[in-house]
Short mmCIF file of C-alpha atoms in Angstrom, two decimals:
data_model
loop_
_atom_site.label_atom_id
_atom_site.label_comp_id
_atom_site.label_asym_id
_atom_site.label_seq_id
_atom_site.Cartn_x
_atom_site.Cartn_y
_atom_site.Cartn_z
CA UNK A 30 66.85 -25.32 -8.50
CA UNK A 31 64.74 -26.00 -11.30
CA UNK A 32 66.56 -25.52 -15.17
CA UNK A 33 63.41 -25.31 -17.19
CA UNK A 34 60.71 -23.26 -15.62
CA UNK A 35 57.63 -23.39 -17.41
CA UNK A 36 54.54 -21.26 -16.86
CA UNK A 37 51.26 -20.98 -16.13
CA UNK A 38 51.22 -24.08 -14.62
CA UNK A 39 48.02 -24.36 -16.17
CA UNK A 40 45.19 -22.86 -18.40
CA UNK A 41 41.27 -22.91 -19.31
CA UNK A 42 40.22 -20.71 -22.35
CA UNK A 43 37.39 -20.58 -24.13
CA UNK A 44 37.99 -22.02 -27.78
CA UNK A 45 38.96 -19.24 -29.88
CA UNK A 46 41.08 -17.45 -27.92
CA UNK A 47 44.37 -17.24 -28.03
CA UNK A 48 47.08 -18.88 -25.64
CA UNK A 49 50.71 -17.82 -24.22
CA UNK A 50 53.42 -20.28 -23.07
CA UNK A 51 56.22 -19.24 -21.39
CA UNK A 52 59.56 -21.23 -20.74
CA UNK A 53 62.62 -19.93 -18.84
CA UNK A 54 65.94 -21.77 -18.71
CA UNK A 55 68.93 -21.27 -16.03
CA UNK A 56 71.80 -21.86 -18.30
CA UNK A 57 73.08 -21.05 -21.99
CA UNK A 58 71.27 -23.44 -24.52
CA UNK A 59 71.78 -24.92 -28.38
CA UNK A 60 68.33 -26.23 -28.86
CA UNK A 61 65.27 -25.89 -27.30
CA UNK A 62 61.97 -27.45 -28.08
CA UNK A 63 58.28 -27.35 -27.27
CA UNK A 64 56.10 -30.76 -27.21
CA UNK A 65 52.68 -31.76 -26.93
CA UNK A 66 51.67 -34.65 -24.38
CA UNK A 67 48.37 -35.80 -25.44
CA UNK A 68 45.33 -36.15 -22.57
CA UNK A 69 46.29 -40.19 -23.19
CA UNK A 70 50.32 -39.00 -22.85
CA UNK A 71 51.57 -39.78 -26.16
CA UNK A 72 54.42 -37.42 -26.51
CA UNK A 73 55.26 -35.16 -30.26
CA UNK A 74 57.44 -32.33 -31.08
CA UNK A 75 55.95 -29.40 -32.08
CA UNK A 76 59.24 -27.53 -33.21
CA UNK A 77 62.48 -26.71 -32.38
CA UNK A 78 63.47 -23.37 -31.80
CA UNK A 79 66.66 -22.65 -30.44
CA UNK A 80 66.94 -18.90 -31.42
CA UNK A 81 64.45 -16.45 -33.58
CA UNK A 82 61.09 -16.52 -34.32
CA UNK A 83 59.47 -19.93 -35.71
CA UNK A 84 55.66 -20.61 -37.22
CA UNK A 85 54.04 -23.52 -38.19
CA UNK A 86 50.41 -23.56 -38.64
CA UNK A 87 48.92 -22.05 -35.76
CA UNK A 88 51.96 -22.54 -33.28
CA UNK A 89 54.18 -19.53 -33.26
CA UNK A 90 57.61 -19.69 -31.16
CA UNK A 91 59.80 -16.66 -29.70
CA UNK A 92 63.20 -17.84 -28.15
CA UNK A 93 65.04 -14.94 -27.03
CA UNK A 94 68.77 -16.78 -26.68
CA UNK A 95 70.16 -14.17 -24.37
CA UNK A 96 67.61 -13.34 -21.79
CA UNK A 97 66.99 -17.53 -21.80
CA UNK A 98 63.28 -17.78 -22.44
CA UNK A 99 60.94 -18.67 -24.81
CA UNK A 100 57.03 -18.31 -25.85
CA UNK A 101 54.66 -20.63 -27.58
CA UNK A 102 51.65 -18.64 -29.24
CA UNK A 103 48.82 -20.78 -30.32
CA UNK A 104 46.35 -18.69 -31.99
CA UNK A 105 42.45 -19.75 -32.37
CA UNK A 106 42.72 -22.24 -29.89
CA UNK A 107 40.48 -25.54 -30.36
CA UNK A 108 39.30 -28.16 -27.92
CA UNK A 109 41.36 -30.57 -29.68
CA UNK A 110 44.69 -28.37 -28.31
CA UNK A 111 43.91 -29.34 -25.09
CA UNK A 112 46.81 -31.41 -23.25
CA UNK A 113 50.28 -30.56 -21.55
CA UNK A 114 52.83 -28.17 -23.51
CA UNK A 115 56.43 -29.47 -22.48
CA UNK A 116 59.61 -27.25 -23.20
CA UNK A 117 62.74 -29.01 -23.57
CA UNK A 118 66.30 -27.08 -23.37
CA UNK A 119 69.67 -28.63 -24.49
CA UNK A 120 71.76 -27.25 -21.45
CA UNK A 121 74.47 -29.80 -22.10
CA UNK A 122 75.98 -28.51 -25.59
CA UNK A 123 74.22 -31.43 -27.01
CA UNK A 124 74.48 -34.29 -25.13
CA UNK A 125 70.57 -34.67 -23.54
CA UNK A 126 67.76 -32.38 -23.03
CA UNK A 127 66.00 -31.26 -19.66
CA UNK A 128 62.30 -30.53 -19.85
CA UNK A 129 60.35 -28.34 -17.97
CA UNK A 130 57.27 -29.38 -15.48
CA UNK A 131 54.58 -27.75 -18.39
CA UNK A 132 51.90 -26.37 -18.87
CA UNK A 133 48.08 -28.35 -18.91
CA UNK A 134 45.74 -26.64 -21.24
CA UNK A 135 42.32 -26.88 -21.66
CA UNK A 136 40.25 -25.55 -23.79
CA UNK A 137 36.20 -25.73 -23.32
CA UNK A 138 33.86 -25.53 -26.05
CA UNK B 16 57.16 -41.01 -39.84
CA UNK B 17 59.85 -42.07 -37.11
CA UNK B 18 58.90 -45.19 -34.81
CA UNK B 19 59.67 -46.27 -31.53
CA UNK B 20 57.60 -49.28 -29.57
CA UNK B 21 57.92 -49.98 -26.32
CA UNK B 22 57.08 -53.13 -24.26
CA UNK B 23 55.26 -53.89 -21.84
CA UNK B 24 52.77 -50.84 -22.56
CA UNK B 25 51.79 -51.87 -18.73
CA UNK B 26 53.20 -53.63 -16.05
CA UNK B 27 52.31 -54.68 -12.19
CA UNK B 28 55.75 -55.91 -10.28
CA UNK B 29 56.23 -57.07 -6.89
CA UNK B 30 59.07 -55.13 -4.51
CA UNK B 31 62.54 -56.25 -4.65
CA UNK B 32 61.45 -57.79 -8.08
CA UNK B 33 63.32 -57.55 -11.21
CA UNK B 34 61.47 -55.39 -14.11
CA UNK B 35 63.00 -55.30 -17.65
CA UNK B 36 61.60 -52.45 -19.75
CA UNK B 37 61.84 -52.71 -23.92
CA UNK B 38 62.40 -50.07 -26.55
CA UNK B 39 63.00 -50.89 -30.24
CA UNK B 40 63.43 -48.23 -33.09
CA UNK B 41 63.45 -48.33 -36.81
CA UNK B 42 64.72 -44.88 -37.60
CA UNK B 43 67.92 -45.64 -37.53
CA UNK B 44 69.13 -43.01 -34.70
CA UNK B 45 72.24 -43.04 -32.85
CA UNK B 46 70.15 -41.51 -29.72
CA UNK B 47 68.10 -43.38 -27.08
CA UNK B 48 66.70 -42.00 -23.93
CA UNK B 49 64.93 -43.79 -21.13
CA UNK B 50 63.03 -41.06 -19.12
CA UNK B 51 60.42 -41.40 -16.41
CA UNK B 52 57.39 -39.30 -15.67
CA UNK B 53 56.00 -38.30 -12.24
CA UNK B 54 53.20 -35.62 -11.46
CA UNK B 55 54.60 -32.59 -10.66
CA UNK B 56 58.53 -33.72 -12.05
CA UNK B 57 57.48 -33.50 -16.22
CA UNK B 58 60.12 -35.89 -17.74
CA UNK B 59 62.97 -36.80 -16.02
CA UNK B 60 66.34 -38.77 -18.11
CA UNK B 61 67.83 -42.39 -16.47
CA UNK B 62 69.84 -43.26 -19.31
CA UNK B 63 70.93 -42.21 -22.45
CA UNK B 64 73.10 -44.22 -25.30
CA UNK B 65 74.47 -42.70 -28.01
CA UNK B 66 75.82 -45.97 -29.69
CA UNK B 67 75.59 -49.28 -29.24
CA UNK B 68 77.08 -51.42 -26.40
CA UNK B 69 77.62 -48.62 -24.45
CA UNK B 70 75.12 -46.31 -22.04
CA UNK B 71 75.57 -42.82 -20.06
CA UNK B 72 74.03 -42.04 -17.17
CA UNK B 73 71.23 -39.57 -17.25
CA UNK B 74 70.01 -37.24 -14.16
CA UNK B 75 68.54 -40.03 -11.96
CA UNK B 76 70.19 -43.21 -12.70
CA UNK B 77 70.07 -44.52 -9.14
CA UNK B 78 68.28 -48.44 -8.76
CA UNK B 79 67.98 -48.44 -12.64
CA UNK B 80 70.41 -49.63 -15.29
CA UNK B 81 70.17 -49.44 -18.95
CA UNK B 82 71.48 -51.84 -21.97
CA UNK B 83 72.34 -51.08 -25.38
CA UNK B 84 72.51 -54.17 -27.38
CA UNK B 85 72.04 -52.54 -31.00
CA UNK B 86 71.34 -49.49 -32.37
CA UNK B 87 67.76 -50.81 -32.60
CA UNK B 88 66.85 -52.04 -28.91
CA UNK B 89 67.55 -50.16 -25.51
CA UNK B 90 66.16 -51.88 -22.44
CA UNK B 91 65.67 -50.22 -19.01
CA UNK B 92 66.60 -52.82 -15.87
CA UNK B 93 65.06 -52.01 -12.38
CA UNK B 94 66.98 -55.12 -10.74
CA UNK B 95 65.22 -54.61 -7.15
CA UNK B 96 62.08 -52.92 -7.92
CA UNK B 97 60.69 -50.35 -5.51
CA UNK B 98 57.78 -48.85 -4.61
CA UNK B 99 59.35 -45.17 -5.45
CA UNK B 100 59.52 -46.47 -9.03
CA UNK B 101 55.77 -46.31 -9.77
CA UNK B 102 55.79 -43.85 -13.09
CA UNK B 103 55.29 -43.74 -16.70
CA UNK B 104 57.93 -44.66 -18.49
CA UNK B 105 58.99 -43.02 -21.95
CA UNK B 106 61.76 -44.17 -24.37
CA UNK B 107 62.87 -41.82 -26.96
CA UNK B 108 65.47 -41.99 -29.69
CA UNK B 109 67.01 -39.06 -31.81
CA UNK B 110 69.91 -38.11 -34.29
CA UNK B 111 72.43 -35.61 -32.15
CA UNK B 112 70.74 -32.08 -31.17
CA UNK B 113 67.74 -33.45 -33.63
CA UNK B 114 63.92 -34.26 -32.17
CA UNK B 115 63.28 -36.62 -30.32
CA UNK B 116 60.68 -39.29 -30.94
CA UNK B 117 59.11 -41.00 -28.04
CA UNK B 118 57.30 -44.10 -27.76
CA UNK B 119 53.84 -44.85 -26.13
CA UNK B 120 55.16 -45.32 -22.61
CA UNK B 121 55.01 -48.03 -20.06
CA UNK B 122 52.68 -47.62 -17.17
CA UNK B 123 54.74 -49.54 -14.12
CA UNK B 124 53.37 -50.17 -11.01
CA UNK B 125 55.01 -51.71 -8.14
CA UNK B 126 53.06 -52.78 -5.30
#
């Protein structure tokens, strides 16, 4: 089955308003990051957060090490957040990383 | 700011074709990744190297293989192209358990 489950699938909000990703992972993990996929698919890490909470500007990560998820919080959300959130979970004690399907966002003036 | 280029950005192959994809990276990472992308699968790892002259196999390394000739350049070999190989292709390179930084990707099509 599926490692990384990510969810929703996908979003629409209105810009302003606030947005929840979730990510849930099968098996123990030593680093876990979200990405952004731009609309043309260029690929950047947001952060890495492998345990704890984690802010930086208006992302805010939860990774919750034992029950194997983890949340992405982007506050105020602008048109120009729109594109595909990808989690990414170490499940080989460092070796590669798996990443989840994602989640599409967009956000509508 | 890390950087990894990729070449072709785009390419059109024939079946049963050979394809050679290219990945060069100045930051001076011990990590490389070849991963493809499909609608519906996210990003899915081929091959990985973790030093030079040698590669790993990733979680679908069938009908591809991967070269590591420096730490700099990692090239991704589809010796008999096939249709089921139509995706985006990202390389990525990394220090261990570090980010990743990914290149632009190579759109291949084969017809």
């Amino acid at each position: 089955g599926q490692q990384v489950q990510q969810s929703p699938a996908s979003l629409v909000l209105q810009e302003g308003e606030n947005a929840e990703l979730q990510c849930n992972f099968s098996s123990t993990a030593t680093q876990l990051q979200w990405f952004y996929q731009s609309p043309g698919g260029s690929l950047v890490s947001l952060l890495s957060n492998p345990s704890g909470t984690k802010h930086t500007g208006r992302l805010t990560s939860t990774t919750v090490t034992k029950e194997r998820r983890s949340s992405l919080h982007i506050s105020s959300s602008q048109t120009t957040d729109s594109g595909t959130y990808l989690c990414a979970i170490d499940l080989n004690s460092g070796t590669y990383q798996r990443f989840g399907t994602g989640t599409k966002l967009q956000v509508v003036p | 700011e890390a950087a990894v280029t990729q070449s072709p950005r785009s390419k059109v192959a024939v079946t049963g074709g050979k394809v050679t994809l290219s990945c060069h990276q100045t930051n001076n990472h011990d990590y490389m990744y070849w991963y493809r992308q499909d609608t519906g699968h996210g990003l899915r790892l081929i091959h990985y190297s973790y030093v030079a002259d040698s590669t790993e196999k990733g979680d679908i390394p069938d009908g591809y293989k991967a070269s590591r000739p420096s730490q700099e350049n990692f090239s991704l070999i589809l010796e008999l192209a096939s249709l089921s190989q139509t995706a985006v292709y990202f390389c990525a390179s990394s220090h261990r358990e570090d980010t990743q930084y990914f290149g632009p990707g190579t759109r291949l099509l084969v017809l």
